[in-house]
Short mmCIF file of C-alpha atoms in Angstrom, two decimals:
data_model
loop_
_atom_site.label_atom_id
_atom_site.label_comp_id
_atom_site.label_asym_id
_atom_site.label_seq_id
_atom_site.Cartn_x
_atom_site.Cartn_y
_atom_site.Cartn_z
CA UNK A 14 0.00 0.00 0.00
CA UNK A 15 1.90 2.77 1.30
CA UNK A 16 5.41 0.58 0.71
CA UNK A 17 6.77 3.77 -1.06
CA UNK A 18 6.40 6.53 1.99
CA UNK A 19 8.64 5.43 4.48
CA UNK A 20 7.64 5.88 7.82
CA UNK A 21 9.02 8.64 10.12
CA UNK A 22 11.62 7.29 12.57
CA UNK A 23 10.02 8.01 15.16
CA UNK A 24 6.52 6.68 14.63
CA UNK A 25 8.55 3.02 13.82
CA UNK A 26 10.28 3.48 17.52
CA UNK A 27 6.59 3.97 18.43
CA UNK A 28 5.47 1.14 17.00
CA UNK A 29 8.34 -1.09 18.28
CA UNK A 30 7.76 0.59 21.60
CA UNK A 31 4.46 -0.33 21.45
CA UNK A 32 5.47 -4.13 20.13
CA UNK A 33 7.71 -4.57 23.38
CA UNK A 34 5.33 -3.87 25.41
CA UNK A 35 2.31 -5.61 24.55
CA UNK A 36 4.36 -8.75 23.84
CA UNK A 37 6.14 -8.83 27.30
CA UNK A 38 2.84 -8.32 28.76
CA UNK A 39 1.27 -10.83 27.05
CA UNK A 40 3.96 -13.51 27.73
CA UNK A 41 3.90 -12.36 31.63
CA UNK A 42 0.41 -12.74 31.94
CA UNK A 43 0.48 -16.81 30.14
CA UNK A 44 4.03 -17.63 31.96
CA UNK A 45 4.86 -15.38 34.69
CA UNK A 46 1.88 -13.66 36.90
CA UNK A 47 1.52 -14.83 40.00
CA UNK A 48 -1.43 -13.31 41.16
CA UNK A 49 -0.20 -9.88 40.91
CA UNK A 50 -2.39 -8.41 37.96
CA UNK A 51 -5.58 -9.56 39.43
CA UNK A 52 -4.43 -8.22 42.76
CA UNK A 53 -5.00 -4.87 41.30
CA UNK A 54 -8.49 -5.42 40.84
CA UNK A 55 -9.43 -7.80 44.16
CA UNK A 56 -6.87 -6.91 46.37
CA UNK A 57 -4.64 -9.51 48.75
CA UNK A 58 -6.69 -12.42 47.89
CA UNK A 59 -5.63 -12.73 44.00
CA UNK A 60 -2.13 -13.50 45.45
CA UNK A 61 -3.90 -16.61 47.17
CA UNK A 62 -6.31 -17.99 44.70
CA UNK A 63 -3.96 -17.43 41.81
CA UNK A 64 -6.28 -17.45 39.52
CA UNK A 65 -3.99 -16.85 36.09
CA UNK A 66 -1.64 -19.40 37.11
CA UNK A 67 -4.53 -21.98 37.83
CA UNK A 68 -5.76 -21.45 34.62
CA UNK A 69 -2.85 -21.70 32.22
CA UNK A 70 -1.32 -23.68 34.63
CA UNK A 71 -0.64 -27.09 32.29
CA UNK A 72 0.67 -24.45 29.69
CA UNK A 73 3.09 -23.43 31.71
CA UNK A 74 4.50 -26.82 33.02
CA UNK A 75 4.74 -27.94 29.41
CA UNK A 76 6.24 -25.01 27.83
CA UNK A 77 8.88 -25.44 30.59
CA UNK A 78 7.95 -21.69 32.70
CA UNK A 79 9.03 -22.58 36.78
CA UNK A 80 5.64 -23.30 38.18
CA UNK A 81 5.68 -23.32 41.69
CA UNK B 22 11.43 0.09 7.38
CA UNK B 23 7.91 0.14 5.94
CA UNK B 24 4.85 0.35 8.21
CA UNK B 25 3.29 -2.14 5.25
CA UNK B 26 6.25 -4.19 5.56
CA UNK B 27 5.12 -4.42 9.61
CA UNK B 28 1.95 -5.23 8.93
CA UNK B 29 2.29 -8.16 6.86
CA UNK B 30 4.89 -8.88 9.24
CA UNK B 31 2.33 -8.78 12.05
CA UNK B 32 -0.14 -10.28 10.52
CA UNK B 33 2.03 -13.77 9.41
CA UNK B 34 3.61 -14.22 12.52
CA UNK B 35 0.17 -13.73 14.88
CA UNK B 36 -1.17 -16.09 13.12
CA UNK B 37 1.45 -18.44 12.94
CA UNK B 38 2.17 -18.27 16.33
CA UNK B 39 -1.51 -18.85 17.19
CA UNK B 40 -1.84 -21.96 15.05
CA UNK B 41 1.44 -23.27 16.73
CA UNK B 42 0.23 -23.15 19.76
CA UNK B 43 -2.88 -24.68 19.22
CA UNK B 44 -1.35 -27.83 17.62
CA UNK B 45 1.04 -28.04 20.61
CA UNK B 46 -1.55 -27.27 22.46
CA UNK B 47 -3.63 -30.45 20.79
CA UNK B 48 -0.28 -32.44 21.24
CA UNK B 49 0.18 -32.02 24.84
CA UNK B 50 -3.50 -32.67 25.32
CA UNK B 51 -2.96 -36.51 24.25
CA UNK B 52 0.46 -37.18 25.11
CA UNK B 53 1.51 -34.94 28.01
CA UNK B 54 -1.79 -34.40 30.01
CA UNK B 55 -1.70 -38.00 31.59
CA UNK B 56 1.69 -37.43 32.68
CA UNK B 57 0.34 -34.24 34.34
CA UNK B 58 -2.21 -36.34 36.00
CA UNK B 59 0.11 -38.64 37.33
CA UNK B 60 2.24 -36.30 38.52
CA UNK B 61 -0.56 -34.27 40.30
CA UNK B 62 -1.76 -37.16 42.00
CA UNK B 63 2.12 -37.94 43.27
CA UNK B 64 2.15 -34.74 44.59
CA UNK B 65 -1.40 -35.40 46.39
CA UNK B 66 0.46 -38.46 48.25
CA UNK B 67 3.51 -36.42 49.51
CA UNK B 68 1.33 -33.54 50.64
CA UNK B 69 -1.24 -35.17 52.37
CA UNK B 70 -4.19 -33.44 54.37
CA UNK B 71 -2.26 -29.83 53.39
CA UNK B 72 -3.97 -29.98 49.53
CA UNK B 73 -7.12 -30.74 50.59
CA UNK B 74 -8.98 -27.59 49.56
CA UNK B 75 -10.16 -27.73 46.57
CA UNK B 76 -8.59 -25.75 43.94
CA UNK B 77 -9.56 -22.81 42.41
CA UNK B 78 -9.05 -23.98 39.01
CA UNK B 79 -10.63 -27.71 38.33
CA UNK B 80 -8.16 -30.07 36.55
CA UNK B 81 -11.07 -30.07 33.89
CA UNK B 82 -10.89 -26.40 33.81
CA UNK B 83 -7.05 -26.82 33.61
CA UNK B 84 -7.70 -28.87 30.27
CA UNK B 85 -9.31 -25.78 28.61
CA UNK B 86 -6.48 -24.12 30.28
CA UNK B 87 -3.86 -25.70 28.39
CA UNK B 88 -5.27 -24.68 25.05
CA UNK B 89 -5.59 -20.92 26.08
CA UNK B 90 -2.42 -20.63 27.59
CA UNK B 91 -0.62 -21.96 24.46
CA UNK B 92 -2.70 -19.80 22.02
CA UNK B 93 -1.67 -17.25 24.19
CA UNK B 94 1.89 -18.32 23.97
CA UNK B 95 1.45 -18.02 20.47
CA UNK B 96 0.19 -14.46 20.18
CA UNK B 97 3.16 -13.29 22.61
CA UNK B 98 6.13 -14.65 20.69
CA UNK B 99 4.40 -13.44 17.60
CA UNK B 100 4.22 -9.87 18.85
CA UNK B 101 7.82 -10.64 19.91
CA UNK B 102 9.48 -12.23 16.52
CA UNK B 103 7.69 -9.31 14.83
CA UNK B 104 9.97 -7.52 16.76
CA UNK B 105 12.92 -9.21 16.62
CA UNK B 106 12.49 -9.49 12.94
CA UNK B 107 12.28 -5.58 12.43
CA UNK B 108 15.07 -4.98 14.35
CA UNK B 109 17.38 -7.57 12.49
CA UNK B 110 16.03 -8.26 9.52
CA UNK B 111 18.45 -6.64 7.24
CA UNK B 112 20.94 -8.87 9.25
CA UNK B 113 19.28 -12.08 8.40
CA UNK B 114 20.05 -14.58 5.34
CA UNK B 115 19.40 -12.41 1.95
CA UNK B 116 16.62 -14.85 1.07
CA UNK B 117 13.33 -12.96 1.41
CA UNK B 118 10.74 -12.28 3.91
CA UNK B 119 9.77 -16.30 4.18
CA UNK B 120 14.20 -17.51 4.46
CA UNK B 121 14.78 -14.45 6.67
CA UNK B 122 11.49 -15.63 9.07
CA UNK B 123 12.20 -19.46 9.11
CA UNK B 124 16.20 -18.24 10.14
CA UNK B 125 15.07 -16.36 12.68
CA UNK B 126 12.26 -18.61 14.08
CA UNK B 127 15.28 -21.33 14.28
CA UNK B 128 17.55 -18.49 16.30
CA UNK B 129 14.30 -17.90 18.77
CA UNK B 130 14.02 -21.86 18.91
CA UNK B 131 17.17 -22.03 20.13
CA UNK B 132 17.10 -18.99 22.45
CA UNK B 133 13.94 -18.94 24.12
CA UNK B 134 13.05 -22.77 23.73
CA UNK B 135 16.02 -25.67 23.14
CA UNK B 136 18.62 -23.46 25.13
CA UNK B 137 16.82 -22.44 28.69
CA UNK B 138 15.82 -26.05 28.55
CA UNK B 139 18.87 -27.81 28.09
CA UNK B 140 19.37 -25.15 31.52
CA UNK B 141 16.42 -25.17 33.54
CA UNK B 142 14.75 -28.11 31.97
CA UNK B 143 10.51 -28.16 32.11
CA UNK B 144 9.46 -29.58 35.28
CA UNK B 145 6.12 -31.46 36.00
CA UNK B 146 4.04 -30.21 39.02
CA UNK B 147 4.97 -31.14 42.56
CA UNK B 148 8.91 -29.96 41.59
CA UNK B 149 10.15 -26.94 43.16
CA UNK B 150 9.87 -25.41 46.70
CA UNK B 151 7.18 -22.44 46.25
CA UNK B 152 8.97 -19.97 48.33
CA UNK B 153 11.75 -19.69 45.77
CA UNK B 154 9.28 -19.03 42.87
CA UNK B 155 10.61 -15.53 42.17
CA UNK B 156 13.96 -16.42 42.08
CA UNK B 157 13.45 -19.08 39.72
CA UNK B 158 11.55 -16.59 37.71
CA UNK B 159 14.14 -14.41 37.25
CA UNK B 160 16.43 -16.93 36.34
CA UNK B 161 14.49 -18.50 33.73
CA UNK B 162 13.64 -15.01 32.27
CA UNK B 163 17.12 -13.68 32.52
CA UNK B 164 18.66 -16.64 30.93
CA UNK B 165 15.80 -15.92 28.13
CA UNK B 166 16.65 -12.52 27.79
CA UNK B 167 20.79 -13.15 27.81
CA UNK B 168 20.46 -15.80 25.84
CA UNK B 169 18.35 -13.68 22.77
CA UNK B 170 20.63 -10.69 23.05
CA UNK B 171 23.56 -13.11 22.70
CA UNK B 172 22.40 -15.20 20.08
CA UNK B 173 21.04 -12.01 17.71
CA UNK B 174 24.57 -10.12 18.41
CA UNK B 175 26.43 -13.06 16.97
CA UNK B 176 23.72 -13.06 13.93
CA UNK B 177 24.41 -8.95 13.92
CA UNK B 178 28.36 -10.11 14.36
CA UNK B 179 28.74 -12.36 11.80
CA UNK B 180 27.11 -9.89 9.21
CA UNK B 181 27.43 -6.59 9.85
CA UNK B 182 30.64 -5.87 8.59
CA UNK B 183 30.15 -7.33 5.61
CA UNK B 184 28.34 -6.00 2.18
CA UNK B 185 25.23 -6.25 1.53
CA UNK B 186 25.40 -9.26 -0.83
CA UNK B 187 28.09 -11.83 0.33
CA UNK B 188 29.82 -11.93 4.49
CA UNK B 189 33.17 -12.09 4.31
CA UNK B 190 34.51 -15.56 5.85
CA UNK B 191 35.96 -13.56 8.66
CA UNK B 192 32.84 -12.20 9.88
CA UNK B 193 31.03 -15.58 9.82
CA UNK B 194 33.62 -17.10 11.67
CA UNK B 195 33.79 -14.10 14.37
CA UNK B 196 30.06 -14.33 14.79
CA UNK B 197 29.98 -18.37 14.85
CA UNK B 198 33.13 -17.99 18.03
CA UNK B 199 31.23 -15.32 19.67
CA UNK B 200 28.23 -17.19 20.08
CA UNK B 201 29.76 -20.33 20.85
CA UNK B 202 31.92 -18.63 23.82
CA UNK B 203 28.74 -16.89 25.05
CA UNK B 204 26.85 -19.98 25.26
CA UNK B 205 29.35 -21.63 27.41
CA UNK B 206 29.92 -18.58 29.38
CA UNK B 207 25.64 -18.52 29.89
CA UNK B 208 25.68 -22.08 30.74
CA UNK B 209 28.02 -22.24 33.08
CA UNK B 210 27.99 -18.71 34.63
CA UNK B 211 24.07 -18.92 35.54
CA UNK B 212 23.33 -20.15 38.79
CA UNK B 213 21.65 -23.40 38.96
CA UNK B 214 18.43 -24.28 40.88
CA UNK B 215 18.62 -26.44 43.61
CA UNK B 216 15.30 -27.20 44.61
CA UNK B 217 14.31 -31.23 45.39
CA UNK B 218 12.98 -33.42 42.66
CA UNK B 219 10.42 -35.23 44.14
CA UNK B 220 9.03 -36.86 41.36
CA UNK B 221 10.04 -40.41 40.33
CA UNK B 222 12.96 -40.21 37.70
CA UNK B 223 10.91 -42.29 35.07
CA UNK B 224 8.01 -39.62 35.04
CA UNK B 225 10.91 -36.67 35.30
CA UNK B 226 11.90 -38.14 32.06
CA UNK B 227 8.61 -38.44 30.23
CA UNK B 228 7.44 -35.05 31.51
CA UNK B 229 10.73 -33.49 29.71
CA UNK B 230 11.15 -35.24 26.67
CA UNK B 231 7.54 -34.53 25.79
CA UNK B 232 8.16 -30.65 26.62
CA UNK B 233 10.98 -30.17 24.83
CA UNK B 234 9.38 -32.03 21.26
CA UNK B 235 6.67 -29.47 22.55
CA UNK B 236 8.98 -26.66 22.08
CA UNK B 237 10.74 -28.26 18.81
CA UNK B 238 6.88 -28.86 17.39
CA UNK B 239 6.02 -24.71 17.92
CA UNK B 240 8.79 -23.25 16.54
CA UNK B 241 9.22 -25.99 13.73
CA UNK B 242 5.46 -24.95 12.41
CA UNK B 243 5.76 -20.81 13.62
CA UNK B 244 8.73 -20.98 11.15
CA UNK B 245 6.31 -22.88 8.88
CA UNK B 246 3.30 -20.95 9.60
CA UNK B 247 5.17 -17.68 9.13
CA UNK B 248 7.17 -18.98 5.74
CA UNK B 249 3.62 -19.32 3.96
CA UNK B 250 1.78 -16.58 5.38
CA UNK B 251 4.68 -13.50 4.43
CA UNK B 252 4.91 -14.89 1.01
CA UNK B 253 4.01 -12.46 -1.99
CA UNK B 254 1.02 -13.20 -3.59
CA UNK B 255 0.63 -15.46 -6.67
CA UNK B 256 2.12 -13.14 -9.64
CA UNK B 257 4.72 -11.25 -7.36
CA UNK B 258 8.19 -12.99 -8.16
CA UNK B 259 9.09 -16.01 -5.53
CA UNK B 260 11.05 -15.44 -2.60
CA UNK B 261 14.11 -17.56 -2.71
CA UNK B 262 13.90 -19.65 0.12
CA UNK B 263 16.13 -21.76 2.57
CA UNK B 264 15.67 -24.86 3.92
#
């Protein structure tokens, strides 16, 4: 489409920027979280019920993530 | 750097990533799920009356689990090869968008996947004290992140000073003994985890062989997946393309 404009510099840092970011979250949130995101929402009970890492929990053994 | 190029970029590798997963995802379901079971129900034995609560999460529940979190899997390492891939790409193998992605899904399969394995190799449930979680954590994600920035430098290393068309023998040998010494120096230099294996060996052994063919399966088809999807449309000239 637009192959010929090249993007400004900076908008393509902004869109790697914005790549980072969303990916890291992402792969916190299926390998990583343990109970801290939803903590923001519910408080000191996420960190026991641990809900993410319930629920992806097989993922995470078998992609080889440290579990608990 | 195009923001056209990006998108296609995107586009490929979020869905490759996503299909990936979800034939892992299908894999582990038949193969490796019983020897999560198994292990779950060691663990039940050594624990005793302290697991009797029941969990948040049903093992059913778990099952549906498995299949989001490896579709998610799959949308993060797309978002992160798309990276990756604009930020090296005019480092990679002159071979087109489809050569360039299968190269560099091969360099993530052995940065992110085969490499913190042969490390801190997958572990079934009922392995590893949960008070040193965090630690382990950081381990596993800092030998993920060294390992990356190690393994793209050498790619960077073993081009860079070359021309655009042909790397000079030099340059392919400096990159090749750079990443070999920072391997060893990663291997060796990062701590090790100590925590008891409680599991019986035979089951350790299942659990790991079927993660790491896991692991091999993903980025084997994300290279795949992206290969097809980046490729110009029928009528644009072929890509050359690498096996």
């Amino acid at each position: 489409m637009n192959s010929v404009t090249a993007t400004p510099v900076r908008e393509s840092w902004r869109q790697l920027l914005a790549l980072a970011m969303l990916g890291i979250a992402v792969l916190y949130l299926m390998g990583l979280d343990q109970g801290h995101m939803l903590s923001l929402f519910q408080g000191e009970i996420a960190f026991d019920q641990n809900f993410i890492h319930e629920a992806v929990h097989d993922a995470r053994h078998a992609a080889g993530f440290p579990c608990h | 750097m195009t923001s056209a190029g990006l998108t296609k970029v995107l586009k490929a590798a979020l869905l490759a990533g996503i299909g990936a997963g979800l034939v892992v995802a299908a894999f582990h379901m038949v193969v490796t799920e019983p020897v999560i079971d198994q292990a779950i129900a060691v663990e039940g034995q050594m624990a005793g009356e302290h697991h009797d609560e029941a969990p948040i999460v049903s093992r059913e529940a778990q099952r549906g689990g498995l299949v989001l979190g490896f579709a998610v899997y799959g949308i993060a390492w797309g978002l992160l090869f798309t990276l990756v891939y604009q930020i090296v790409q005019r480092w990679l193998p002159p071979a087109g968008a489809p050569g360039k992605g299968w190269f560099l899904a091969l360099a993530l399969y052995w940065a992110v996947g085969l490499f913190p394995f042969l490390k801190y190799p997958a572990n079934p449930p009922g392995v590893g004290d949960p008070e040193t979680i965090a630690y382990r954590q950081g381990l596993y994600l800092g030998f993920l992140v060294l390992s990356t920035l190690a393994t793209l430098f050498a790619i960077v290393m073993g081009r860079s000073w070359s021309g655009k068309t042909t790397p000079g023998r030099g340059n392919w040998l400096a990159g090749l003994g750079f990443f070999v010494v920072a391997m060893a120096v990663l291997y060796v230099g990062m701590p090790v985890t100590t925590d008891p294996v409680e599991q019986p060996a035979d089951l350790m052994l299942r659990f790991r062989i079927l993660s790491v063919t896991g692991l091999t399966l993903f980025w084997l088809l994300f290279g795949l997946g992206f290969a097809r999807l980046v490729r110009p449309a029928a009528g644009a000239p072929m890509s050359a393309r690498t096996s």
